[in-house]
Amino acid sequence: MDKTIALSDITANSYVDWFISGKQGINATVQLKGQTRMLVNTGGCYAPIIQGGDDCTDSNLSITIQTDASVLDISITASDIISDDSVKYGRNFILCANLGNGYNDLYIQVSAWARRNDPMEERAFVKNLFYQYLSLENHYLFNYIGDTYVQAVCASYDQSVAAGGQLFQDWFRAQYAAVTDTLQKYKLILAALMKHEKNYANAELSYEQWADMVIAFGNKRWKESKITMESCPFQYIRGVILSKDELDGFLNCKNALQNEYFFPQQITIAASHGSVGAHLEIGPTRPLNFRNYGISVTGASQAEQQNLIAKSIAYAAPNASILIFPELSIDEEIASYLLTQLTNAPGALKLVVGGSHYPKNPPVQGSYTNSAPIFYKSGSGWIQLAVYDKMIPFSMGYTQSVADAYGFDTGKIPLADYDLLVEDIQITPRVVILPAKDGVIGIAICRDAMDLLDPHNPIHKYCTA
């Protein structure tokens, strides 16, 4: 099966960039050609990841996809590349192909623009590189701090780009021409972005959707140390590739929040006036795999929860735009009380994370999630904008003192049979992004933020607040 898509309205004598990425196991051939020459032919690549660029004299290009899959559906988005002075000088095409598993089976991005020293051309190039970085980052692990190739790339950047003698795009293409394998390609992209991102240190904080990626440029309002090499190595560029469900959620939140301002120039954090005596109860659920035993958490009494809600809202409403309740502090049954209190509270509150809870009626019986509802003030009322499910369960060692503290029956749950008590929740790797006018807010619960080495950790990948 094959399909050909025309890429029209391209200015002749443009520079053309392409990036082709296929999901693991997808077998397809992609050809990009003009009227006079073939620009790229991937051949029958297994999970192709191909990037390149070249001058092109043609004004009309086409992409042909050939595959032995029984399904070949293609979604295409085309847009003009516009300069700061509102002059069109290029064209961008994004194709997502469904070969039976979804529209992320094959991703193709083609950009064509007239050569000029323009910041927008550079930013489009950086977005292309950052998408490749996100596509490759989980495939390789190396110590970039001591790597000699990375050291050489950084030195070359300082001599050529930082010194002002060469455009970043031209320098990168020259470096890429000498790349010998995909690991070296990843090192080049990582080092180039780490060196070049400082150019966005003083840029006004902004974000945009680019294909199925959300990317942000500019200085973070909330600084965090680079605690480990596996946390995000970037300070001024952040991005995340979203699934279709995540992207739909992002667009829904964007429609609600895109004109909202949440952050003053100086962020102020304050603790609420909830009861410090409120406590959680931990109980056993079922045996799990690998010497683990499941546990669930029961919230404080309804009276304690209502006290926490009332005092926190009374304190926050006149002073804050965002109110965050602690994990597992508000049961599902108390959500209506929370909304009533919010509706009756005058003030500046715009966004509330309503703690989290285990839903009473999960989609699959016995399948728990630790879910945080997110409420937004729309007009004079409050609506539930999104729900975030915790990704990484907490755990603790199973010892006699722990069993005594929480009333575990060691006769039924022997200490000799289990090493850990693990929160019995389904892991839902689905990020929730709240894009406002002045920043992007990332949601995380407990270990989602604490486990910097975990590949599911969302905080350092996209949070800009």
mmCIF file of C-alpha atoms in Angstrom, residues 3 6 28 51 53 70 91 195 199 223 230 254-255 267 286 300 317 330 352 403 454 457 464:
data_model
loop_
_atom_site.group_PDB
_atom_site.id
_atom_site.type_symbol
_atom_site.label_atom_id
_atom_site.label_comp_id
_atom_site.label_asym_id
_atom_site.label_seq_id
_atom_site.Cartn_x
_atom_site.Cartn_y
_atom_site.Cartn_z
ATOM 1 C CA LYS A 3 0.027 7.061 -0.649
ATOM 2 C CA ALA A 6 1.593 16.940 -2.148
ATOM 3 C CA ALA A 28 7.682 1.718 5.995
ATOM 4 C CA GLN A 51 16.935 13.833 9.904
ATOM 5 C CA GLY A 53 18.343 19.121 5.178
ATOM 6 C CA SER A 70 -3.201 -3.180 5.929
ATOM 7 C CA ARG A 91 6.100 26.609 4.987
ATOM 8 C CA LYS A 195 24.971 25.041 24.819
ATOM 9 C CA ASN A 199 20.077 32.280 24.186
ATOM 10 C CA LYS A 223 14.233 27.331 39.891
ATOM 11 C CA GLU A 230 19.022 12.221 34.736
ATOM 12 C CA LYS A 254 -5.719 25.551 26.837
ATOM 13 C CA ASN A 255 -9.175 26.644 25.699
ATOM 14 C CA ILE A 267 5.819 33.768 43.408
ATOM 15 C CA ARG A 286 -4.007 -7.964 48.506
ATOM 16 C CA ALA A 300 -9.280 11.591 57.769
ATOM 17 C CA ALA A 317 -9.288 33.161 48.782
ATOM 18 C CA ILE A 330 -10.232 15.047 50.476
ATOM 19 C CA VAL A 352 -7.761 24.493 42.927
ATOM 20 C CA ALA A 403 2.843 -3.741 61.279
ATOM 21 C CA ASP A 454 12.318 7.637 37.192
ATOM 22 C CA ASN A 457 8.845 11.798 36.301
ATOM 23 C CA THR A 464 7.633 26.189 33.601
#
